[in-house]
Short mmCIF file of C-alpha atoms in Angstrom, two decimals:
data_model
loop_
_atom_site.label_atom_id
_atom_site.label_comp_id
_atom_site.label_asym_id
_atom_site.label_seq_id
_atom_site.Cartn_x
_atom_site.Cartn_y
_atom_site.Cartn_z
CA UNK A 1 81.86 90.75 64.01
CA UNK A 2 85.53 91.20 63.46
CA UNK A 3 88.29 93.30 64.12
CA UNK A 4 92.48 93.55 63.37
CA UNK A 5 92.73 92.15 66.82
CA UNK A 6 95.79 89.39 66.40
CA UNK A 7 95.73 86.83 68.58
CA UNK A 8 98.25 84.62 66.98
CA UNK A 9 100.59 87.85 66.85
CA UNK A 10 100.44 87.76 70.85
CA UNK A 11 101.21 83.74 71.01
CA UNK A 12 104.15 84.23 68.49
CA UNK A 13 105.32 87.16 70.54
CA UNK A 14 105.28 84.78 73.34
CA UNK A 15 106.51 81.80 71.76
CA UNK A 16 109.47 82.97 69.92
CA UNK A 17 110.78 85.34 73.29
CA UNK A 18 110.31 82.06 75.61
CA UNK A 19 107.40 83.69 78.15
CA UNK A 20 105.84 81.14 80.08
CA UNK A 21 103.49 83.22 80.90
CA UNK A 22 102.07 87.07 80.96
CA UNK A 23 99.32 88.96 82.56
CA UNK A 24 97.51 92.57 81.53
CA UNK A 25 95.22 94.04 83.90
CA UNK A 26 94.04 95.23 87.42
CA UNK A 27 97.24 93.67 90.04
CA UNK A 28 95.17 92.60 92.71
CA UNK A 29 96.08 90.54 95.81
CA UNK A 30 94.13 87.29 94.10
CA UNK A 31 96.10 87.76 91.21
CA UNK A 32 99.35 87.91 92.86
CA UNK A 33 98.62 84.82 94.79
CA UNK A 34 97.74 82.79 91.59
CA UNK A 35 100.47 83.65 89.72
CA UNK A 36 102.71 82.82 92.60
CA UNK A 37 100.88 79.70 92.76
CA UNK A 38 101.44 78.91 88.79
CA UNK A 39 105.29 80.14 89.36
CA UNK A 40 105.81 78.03 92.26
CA UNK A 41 104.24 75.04 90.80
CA UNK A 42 105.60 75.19 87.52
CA UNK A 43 109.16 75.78 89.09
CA UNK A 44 108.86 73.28 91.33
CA UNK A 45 108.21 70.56 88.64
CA UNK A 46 110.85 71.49 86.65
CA UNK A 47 113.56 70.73 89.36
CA UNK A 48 114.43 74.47 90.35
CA UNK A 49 116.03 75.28 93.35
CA UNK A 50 113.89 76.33 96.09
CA UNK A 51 115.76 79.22 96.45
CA UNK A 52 115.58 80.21 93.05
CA UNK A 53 111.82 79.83 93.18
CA UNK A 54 111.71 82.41 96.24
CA UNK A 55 114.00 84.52 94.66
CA UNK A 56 111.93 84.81 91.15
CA UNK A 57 109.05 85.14 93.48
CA UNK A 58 110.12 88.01 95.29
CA UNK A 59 111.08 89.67 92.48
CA UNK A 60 107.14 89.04 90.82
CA UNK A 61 105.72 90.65 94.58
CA UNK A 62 107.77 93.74 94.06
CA UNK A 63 107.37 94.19 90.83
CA UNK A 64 103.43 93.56 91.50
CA UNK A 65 103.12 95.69 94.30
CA UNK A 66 104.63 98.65 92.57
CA UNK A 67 102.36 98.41 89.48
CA UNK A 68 99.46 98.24 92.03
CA UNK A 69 100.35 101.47 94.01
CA UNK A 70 101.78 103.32 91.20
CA UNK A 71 100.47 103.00 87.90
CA UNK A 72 98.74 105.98 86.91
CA UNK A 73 95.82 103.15 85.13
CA UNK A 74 93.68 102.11 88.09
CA UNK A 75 90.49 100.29 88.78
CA UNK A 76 87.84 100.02 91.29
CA UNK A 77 87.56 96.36 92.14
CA UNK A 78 85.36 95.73 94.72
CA UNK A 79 82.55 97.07 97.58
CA UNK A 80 86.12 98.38 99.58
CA UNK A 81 86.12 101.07 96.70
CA UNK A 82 90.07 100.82 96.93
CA UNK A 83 92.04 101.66 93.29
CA UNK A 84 94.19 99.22 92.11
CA UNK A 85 96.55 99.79 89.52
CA UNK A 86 96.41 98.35 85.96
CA UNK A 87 99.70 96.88 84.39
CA UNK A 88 101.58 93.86 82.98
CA UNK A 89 103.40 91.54 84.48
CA UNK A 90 105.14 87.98 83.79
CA UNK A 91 107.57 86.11 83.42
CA UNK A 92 109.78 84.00 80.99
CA UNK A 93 113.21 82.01 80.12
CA UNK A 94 114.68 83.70 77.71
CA UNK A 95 118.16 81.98 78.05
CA UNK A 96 118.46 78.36 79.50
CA UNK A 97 120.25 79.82 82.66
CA UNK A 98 117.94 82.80 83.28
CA UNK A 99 114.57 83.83 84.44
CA UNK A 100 112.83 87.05 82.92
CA UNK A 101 110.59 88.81 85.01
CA UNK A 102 109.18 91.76 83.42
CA UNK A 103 106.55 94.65 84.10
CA UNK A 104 105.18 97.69 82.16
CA UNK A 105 102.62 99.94 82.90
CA UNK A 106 101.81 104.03 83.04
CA UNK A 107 102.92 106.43 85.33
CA UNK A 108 103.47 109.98 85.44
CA UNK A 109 106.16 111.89 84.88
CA UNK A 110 107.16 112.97 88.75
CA UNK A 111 107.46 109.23 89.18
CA UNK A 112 108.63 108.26 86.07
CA UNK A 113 112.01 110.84 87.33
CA UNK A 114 111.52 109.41 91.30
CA UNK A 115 111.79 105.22 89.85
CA UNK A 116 114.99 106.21 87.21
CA UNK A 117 116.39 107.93 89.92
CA UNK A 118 116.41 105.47 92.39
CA UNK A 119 117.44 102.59 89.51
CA UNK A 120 120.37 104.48 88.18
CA UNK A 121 121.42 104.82 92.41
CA UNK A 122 120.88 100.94 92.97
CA UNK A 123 122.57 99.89 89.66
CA UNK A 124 125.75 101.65 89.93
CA UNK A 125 126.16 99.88 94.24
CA UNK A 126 128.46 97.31 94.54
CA UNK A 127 126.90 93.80 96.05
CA UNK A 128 128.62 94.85 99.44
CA UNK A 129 126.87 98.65 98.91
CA UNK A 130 123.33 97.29 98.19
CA UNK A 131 123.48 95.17 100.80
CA UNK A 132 124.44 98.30 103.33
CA UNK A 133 121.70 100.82 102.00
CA UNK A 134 119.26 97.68 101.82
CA UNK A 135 120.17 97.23 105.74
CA UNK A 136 119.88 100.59 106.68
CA UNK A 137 116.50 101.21 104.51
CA UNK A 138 114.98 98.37 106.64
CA UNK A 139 116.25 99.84 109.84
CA UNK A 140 116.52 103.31 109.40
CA UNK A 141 113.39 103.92 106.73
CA UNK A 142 109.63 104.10 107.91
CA UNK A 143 106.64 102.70 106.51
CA UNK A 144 104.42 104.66 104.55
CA UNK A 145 100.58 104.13 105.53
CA UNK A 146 100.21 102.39 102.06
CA UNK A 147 102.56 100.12 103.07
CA UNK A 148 105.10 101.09 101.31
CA UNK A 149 109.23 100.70 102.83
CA UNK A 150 110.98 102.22 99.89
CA UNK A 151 112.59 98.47 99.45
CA UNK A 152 111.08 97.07 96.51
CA UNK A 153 113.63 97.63 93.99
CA UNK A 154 116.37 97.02 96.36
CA UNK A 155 114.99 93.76 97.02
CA UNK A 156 114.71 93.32 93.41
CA UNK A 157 117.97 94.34 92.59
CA UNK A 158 119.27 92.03 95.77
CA UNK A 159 117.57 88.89 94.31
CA UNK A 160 118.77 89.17 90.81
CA UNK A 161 121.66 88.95 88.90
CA UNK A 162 122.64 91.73 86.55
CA UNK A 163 121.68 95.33 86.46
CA UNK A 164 117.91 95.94 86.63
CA UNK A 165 116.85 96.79 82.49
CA UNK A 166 114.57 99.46 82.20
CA UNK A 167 113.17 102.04 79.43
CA UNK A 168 110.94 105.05 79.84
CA UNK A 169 108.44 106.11 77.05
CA UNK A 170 106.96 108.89 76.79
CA UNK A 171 102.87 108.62 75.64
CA UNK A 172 101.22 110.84 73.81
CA UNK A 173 99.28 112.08 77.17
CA UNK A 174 102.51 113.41 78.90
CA UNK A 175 102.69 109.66 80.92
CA UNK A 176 104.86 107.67 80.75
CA UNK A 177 105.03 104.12 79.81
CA UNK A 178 107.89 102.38 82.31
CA UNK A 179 109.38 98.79 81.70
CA UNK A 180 111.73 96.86 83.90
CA UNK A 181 113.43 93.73 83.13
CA UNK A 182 115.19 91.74 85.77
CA UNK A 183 117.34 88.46 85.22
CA UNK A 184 117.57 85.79 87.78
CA UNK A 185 120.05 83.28 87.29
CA UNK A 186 118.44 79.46 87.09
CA UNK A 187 121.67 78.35 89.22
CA UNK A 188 123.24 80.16 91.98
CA UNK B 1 93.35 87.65 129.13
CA UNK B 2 92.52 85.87 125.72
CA UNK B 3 94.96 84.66 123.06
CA UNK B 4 95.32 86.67 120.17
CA UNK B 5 94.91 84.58 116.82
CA UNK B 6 95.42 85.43 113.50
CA UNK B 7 94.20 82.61 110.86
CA UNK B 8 96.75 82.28 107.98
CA UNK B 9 95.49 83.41 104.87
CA UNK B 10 97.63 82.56 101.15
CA UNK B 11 99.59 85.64 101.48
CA UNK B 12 99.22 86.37 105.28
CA UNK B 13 100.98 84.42 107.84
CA UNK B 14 99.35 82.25 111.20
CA UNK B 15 100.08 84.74 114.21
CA UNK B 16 99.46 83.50 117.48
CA UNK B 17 100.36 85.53 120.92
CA UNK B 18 99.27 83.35 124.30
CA UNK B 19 98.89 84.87 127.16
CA UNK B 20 98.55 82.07 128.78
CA UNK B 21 101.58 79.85 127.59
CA UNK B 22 103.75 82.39 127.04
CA UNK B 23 104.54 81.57 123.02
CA UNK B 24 104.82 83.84 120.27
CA UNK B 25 103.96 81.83 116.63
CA UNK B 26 104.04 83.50 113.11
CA UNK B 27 104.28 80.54 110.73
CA UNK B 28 103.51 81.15 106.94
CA UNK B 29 104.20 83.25 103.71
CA UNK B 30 103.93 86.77 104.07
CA UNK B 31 102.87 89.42 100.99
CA UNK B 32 100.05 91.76 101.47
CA UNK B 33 100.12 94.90 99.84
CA UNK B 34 100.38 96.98 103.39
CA UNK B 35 101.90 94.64 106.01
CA UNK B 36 100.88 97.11 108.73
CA UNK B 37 97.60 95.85 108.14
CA UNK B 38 98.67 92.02 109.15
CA UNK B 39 100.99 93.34 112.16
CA UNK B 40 100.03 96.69 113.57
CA UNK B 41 97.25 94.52 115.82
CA UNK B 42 100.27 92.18 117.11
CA UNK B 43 102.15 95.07 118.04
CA UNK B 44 99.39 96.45 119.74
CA UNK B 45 99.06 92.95 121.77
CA UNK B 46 102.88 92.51 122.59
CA UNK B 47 102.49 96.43 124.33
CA UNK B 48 99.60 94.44 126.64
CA UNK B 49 101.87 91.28 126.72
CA UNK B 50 104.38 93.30 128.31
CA UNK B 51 102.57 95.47 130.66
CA UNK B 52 102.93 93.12 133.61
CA UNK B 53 106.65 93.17 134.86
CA UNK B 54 109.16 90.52 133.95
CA UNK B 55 107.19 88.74 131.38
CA UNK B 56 109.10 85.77 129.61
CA UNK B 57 108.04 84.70 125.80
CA UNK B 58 108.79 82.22 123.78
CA UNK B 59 109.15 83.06 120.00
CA UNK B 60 109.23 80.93 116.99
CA UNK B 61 109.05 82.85 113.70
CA UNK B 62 109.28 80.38 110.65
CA UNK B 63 108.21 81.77 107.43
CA UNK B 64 108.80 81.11 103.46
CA UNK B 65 108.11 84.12 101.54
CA UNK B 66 108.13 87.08 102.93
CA UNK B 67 107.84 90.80 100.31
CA UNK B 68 109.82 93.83 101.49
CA UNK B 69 106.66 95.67 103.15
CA UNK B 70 106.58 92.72 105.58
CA UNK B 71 110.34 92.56 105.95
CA UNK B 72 110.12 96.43 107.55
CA UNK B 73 107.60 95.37 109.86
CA UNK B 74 109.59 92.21 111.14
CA UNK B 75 112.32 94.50 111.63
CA UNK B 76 110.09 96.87 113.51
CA UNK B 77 108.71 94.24 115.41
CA UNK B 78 112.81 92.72 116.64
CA UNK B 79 113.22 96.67 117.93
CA UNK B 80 110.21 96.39 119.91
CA UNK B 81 111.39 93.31 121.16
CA UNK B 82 114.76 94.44 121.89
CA UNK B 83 112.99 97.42 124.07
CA UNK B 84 110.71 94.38 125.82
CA UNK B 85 114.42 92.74 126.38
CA UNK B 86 115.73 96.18 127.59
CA UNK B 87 113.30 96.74 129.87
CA UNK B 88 113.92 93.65 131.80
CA UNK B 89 111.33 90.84 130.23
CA UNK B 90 112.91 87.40 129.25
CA UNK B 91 112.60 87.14 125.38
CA UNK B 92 113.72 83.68 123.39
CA UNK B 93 113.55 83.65 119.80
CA UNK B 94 113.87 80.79 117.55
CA UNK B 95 113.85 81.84 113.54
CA UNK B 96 113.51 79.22 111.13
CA UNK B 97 114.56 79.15 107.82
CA UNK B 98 113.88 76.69 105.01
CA UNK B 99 117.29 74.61 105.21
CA UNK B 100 120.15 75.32 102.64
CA UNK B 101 118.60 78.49 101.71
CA UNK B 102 121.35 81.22 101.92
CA UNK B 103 119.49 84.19 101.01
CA UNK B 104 116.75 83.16 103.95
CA UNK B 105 119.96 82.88 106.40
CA UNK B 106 122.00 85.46 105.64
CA UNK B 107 118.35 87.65 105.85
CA UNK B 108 117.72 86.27 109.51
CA UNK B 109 121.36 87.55 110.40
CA UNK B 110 120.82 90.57 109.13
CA UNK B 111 117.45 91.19 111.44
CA UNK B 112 119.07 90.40 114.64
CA UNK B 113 121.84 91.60 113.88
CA UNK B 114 121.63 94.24 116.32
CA UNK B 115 119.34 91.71 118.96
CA UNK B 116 121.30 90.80 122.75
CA UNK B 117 118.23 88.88 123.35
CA UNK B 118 118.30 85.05 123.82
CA UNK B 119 118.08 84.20 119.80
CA UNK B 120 118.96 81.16 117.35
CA UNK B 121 118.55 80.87 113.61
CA UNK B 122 118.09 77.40 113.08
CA UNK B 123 117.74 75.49 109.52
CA UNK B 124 114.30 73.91 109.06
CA UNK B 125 113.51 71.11 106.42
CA UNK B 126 110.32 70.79 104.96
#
């Protein structure tokens, strides 16, 4: 058997852009929790500041939890029958002082338009501003019966350090392919 | 009536209500997909708490990590609180925090902001 499939194309990616580590598939709740674990380990070890740790955590959750509720890529797991959605997630150094935490996967196009909306909003707010509309969200918004509080990416956006990165692709199937890129800072 | 327990999971935190003692404990890390789940059942146990008049409880919240779904139901649960407080019941609330952490502070502050309940936020080393 063979196939084109490169292997050492992946580990060079890797290598040469500094991940420490990356993940493709279903975002489950056991997933989460073993990356944190990995994160918080690894962290840990290498001297970083508890705080930092929680913050590149935090980041990892939301950026977790949205692929899970929102990709348009989902999976059955298990006897509950509940979908979980597919993406990538992970994490990296790509400058001594910063932490990369990225994610990609598929969504469609209404929320492709609902997620650039809301990052164009959040990246343009002052410190002082995000921290208002993060405030009143959490007083003011309601949960959603997923779960959801509409404060992922301004938790995100609270916990790191420049604006949020992000690119839209179109695919071929009229999805879209969305990637966000968020920088915390090693040192506060 | 019997004390409400909720075992700590890796991403769910220890939540204990006694009737009996009078305490409120939620001690842990906090990330579940829908934290409504974790503490729509607590909430549902504070409303029989409070059912007799002038009920006093003691509160100690101390957690590490805690995602934004959880964060709205915290909040949820210090307005519910607040009403209990309102309404005439004694409420005391100590929040830990995991010492020299800022963020984890300046968080705390920001949920009680609006509290006039008996509260502290008080640094906690590990």
């Amino acid at each position: 058997m063979s196939s084109n499939f490169d292997v050492h194309a992946i580990y060079r990616l890797m290598h040469d852009n500094h991940i420490q580590f990356s993940y493709k598939g279903p975002i489950t709740q056991e997933v989460l929790i073993s990356l944190g674990d990995t994160i918080k380990e690894k962290l840990h070890r290498e001297d970083c500041d508890a705080k930092v740790v929680r913050r590149v955590f935090s980041v990892l959750v939301e950026a977790a939890h949205n692929i899970l509720k929102y990709s348009t890529e989902k999976t059955y797991m298990d006897e509950s029958n509940k979908a979980t959605g597919i993406g990538l997630i992970g994490i990296g150094k790509t400058e001594a002082d910063l932490f990369l935490v990225f994610s990609g996967n598929i969504v469609s196009p209404g929320e492709a338009k609902a997620v650039e909306e809301k990052l164009v909003h959040i990246n343009q707010l002052t410190r002082d501003e995000l921290n208002k509309s993060y405030q009143q969200q959490l007083k003011q918004g309601t949960i959603a019966s997923d779960g959801s509080a509409g404060l992922g990416l301004f938790e995100v956006a609270r916990k790191s350090d420049r604006p949020m990165e992000y690119n839209f692709s179109p695919l071929e199937d009229g999805n879209v392919f969305f990637e966000l890129k968020i920088y915390v800072k090693v040192e506060d | 009536m019997e004390n409400f327990i909720i075992t700590n999971t890796k991403y769910t935190p220890q939540i204990e209500l006694s009737f009996k003692d009078r305490y409120l404990r939620i001690i842990g890390d906090s990330y579940p997909e829908n934290a409504m789940d974790v503490y729509q059942p607590l909430i549902v146990k504070l409303e029989k708490y409070f059912e007799a008049p002038a009920q006093d409880l003691l509160i100690e919240f101390n957690f590490d990590f805690v995602s934004t779904s959880s964060k709205k139901m915290l909040t949820d649960i210090i307005g519910i609180l607040q009403g209990y407080h309102d309404a005439g019941h004694q409420i005391k609330l100590t929040w830990f925090f995991p010492e020299g952490d800022l963020d984890w502070q300046e968080q705390c502050e920001m949920f009680l902001e609006d509290a006039s309940f008996n509260y502290s936020i008080t640094p906690f080393k590990d």
